[in-house]
XYZ file of N, CA and C in Angstrom:
324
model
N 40.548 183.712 223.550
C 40.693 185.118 223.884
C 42.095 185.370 224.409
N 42.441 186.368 223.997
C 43.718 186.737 224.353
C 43.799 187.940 225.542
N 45.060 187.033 226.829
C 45.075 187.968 227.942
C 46.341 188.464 228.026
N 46.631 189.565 228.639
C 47.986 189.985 228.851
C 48.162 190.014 230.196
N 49.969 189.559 230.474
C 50.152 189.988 231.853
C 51.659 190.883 231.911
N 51.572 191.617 232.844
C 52.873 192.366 232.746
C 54.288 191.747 234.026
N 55.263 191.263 233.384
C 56.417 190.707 234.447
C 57.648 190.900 233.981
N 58.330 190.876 234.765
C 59.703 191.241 234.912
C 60.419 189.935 233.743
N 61.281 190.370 233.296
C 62.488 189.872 232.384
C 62.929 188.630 232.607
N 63.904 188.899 234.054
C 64.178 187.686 234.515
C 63.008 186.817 235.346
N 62.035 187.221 235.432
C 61.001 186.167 236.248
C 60.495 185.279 234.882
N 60.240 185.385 233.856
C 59.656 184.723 233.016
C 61.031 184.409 232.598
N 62.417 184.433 232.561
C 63.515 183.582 232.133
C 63.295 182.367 233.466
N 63.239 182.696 234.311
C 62.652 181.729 235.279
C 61.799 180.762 235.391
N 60.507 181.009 234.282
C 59.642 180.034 234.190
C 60.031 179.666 233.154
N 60.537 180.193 232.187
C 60.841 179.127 231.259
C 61.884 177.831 231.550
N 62.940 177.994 232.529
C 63.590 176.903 232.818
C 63.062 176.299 233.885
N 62.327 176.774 234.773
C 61.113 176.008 235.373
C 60.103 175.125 235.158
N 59.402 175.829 233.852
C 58.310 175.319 232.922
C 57.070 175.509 233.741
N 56.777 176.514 234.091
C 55.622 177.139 234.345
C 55.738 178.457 235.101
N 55.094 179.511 234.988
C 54.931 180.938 235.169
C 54.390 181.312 236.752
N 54.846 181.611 237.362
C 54.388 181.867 239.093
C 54.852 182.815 238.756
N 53.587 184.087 239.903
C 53.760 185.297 239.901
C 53.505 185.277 241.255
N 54.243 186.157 242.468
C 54.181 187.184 243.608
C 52.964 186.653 244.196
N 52.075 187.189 243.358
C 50.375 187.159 243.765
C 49.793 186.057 243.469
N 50.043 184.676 243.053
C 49.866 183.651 243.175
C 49.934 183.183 245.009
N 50.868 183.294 245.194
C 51.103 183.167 246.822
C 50.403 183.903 247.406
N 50.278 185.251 247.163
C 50.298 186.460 248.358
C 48.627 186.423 248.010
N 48.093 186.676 246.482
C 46.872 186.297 246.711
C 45.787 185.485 246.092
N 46.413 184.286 246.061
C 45.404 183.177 245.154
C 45.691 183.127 243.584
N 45.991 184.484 242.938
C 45.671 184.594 241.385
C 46.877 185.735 240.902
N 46.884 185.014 239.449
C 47.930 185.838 238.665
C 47.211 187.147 238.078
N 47.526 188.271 238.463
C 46.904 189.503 237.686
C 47.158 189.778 236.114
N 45.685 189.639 235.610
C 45.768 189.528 234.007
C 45.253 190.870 233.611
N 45.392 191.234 232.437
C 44.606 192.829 231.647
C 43.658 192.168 230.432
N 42.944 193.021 229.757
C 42.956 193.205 228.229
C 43.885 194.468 227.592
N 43.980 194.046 226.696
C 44.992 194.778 225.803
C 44.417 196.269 225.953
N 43.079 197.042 226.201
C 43.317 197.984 226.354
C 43.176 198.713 227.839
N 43.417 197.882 228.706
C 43.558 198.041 229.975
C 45.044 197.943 230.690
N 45.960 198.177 229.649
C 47.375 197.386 230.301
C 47.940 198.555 230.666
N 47.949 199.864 229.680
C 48.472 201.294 229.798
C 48.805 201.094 231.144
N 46.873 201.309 231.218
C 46.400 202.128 232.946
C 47.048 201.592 233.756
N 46.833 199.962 233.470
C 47.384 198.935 234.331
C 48.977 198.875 235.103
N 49.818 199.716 234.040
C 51.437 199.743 233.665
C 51.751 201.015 234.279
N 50.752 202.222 233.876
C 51.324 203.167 234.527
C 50.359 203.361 236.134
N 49.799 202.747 236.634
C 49.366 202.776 238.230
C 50.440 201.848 239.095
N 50.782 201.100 238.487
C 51.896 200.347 239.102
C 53.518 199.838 238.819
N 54.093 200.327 237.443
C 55.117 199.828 237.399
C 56.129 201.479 236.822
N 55.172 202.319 237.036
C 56.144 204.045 236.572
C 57.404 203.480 236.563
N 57.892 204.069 235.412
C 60.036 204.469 235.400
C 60.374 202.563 236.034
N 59.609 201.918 235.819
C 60.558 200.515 236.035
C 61.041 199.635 234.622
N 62.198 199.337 233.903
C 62.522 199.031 233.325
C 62.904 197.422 233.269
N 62.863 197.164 232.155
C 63.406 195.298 232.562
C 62.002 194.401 232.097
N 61.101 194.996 231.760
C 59.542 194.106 231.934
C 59.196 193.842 230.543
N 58.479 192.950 230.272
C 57.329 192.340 229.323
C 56.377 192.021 229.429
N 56.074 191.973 227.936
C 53.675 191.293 228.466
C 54.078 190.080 227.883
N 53.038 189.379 228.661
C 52.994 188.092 228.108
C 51.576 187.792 227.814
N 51.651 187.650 226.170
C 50.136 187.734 225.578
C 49.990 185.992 225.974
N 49.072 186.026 226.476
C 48.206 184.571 227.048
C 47.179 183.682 226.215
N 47.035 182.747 225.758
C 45.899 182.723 225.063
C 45.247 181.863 226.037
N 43.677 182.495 226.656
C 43.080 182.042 227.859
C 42.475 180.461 227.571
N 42.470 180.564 226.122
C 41.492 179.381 226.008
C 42.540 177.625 226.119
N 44.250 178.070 226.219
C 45.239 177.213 226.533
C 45.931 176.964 227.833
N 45.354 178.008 228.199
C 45.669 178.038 229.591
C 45.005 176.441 230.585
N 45.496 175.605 231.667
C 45.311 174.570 232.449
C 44.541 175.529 233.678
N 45.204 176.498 234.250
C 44.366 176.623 235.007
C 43.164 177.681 235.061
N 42.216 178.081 235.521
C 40.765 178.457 235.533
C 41.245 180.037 235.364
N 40.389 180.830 234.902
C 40.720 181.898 234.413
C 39.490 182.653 235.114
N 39.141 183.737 235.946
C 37.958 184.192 236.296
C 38.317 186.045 236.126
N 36.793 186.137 235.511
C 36.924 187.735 235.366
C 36.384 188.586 236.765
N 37.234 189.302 236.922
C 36.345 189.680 238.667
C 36.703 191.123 238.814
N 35.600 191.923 238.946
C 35.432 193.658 239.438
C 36.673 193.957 240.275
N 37.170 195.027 239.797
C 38.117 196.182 240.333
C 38.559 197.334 239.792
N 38.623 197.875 240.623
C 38.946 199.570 240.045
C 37.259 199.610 238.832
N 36.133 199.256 238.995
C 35.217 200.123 238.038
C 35.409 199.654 236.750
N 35.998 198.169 236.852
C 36.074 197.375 235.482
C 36.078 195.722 235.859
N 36.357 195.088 234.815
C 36.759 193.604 235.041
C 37.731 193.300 234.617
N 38.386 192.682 235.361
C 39.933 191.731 235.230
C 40.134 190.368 235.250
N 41.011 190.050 233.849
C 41.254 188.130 233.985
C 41.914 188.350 235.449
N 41.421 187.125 236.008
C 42.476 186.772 237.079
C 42.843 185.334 237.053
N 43.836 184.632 236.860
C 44.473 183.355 236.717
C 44.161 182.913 237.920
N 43.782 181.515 238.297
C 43.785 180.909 239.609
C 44.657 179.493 239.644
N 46.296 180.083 239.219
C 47.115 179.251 239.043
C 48.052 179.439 238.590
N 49.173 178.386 237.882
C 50.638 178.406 236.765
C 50.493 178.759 235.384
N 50.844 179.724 235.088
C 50.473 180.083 233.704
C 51.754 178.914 232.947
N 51.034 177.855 232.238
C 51.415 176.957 231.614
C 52.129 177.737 230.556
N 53.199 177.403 229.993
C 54.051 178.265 229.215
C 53.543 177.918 227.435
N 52.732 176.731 227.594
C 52.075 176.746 226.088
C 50.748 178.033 225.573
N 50.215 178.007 226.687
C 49.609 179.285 226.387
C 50.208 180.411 226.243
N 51.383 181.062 226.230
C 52.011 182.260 226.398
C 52.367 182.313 224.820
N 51.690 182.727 223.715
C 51.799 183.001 222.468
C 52.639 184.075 221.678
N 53.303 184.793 222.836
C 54.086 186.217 222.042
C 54.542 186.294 223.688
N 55.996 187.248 223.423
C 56.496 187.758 224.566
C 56.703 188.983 223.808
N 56.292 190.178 224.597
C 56.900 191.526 223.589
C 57.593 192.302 224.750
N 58.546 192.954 224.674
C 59.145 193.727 225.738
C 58.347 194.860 225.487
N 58.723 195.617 226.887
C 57.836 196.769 227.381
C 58.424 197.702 228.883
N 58.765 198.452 227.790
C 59.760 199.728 228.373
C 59.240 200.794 228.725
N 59.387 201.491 229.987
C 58.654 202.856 229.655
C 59.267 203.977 228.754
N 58.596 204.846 228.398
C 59.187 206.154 227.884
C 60.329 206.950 228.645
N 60.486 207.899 228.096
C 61.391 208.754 228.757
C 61.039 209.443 229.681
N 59.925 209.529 229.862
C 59.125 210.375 230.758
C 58.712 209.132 231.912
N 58.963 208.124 232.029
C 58.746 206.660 232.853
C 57.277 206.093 232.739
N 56.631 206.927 231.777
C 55.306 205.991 231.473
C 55.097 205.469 230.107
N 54.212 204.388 230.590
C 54.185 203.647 229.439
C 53.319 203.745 228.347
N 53.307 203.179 227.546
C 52.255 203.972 226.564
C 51.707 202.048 225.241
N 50.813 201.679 225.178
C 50.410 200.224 224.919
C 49.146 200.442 223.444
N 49.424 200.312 223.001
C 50.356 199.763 221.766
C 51.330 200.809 221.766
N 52.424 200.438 221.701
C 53.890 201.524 221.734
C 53.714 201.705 220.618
């Protein structure tokens, strides 16, 4: 199954010469925040409005090393990573810009 996550430009140039993917919320709270593809919009425009510089990183969950759990929020369910997103699972990088109007819009 395929997960998406949304991060900054240079943070994933980071894991790649690192060789593994740490996000913010790994530290701050246990797990990497994941979407499904048609949850990313909402996902993009509640939290990243008019920010430029970012990409998804399509995941494939079933390559992923560490544990993957789906868990209630906001009135839905969300992958949540409980770990390093191993960079062999990361199957596509697509950039992801907002509009002119600073929201985003998924499938562009």
């Amino acid at each position: 199954m395929k997960i998406l996550h949304i991060c900054a430009k240079d943070d994933w140039q980071q894991a790649t010469a690192r060789g593994e993917y740490l996000a913010d919320s790994l530290e701050n709270e246990g797990f990497i925040h994941c979407s499904r593809s048609e949850q990313v919009e909402k996902v993009a425009n509640s939290f990243y409005v008019g920010l430029p510089g970012l990409v998804l990183l399509h995941i494939d969950a079933d390559r992923l090393t560490a544990e993957v759990k789906w868990e209630a929020a906001d009135g839905d369910e969300f992958p949540h990573i409980y770990g390093p997103i191993n960079l062999d699972a990361v199957v596509e990088i697509e950039e992801f810009e907002p509009g002119e109007d600073g929201l985003f819009k998924y499938p562009s």
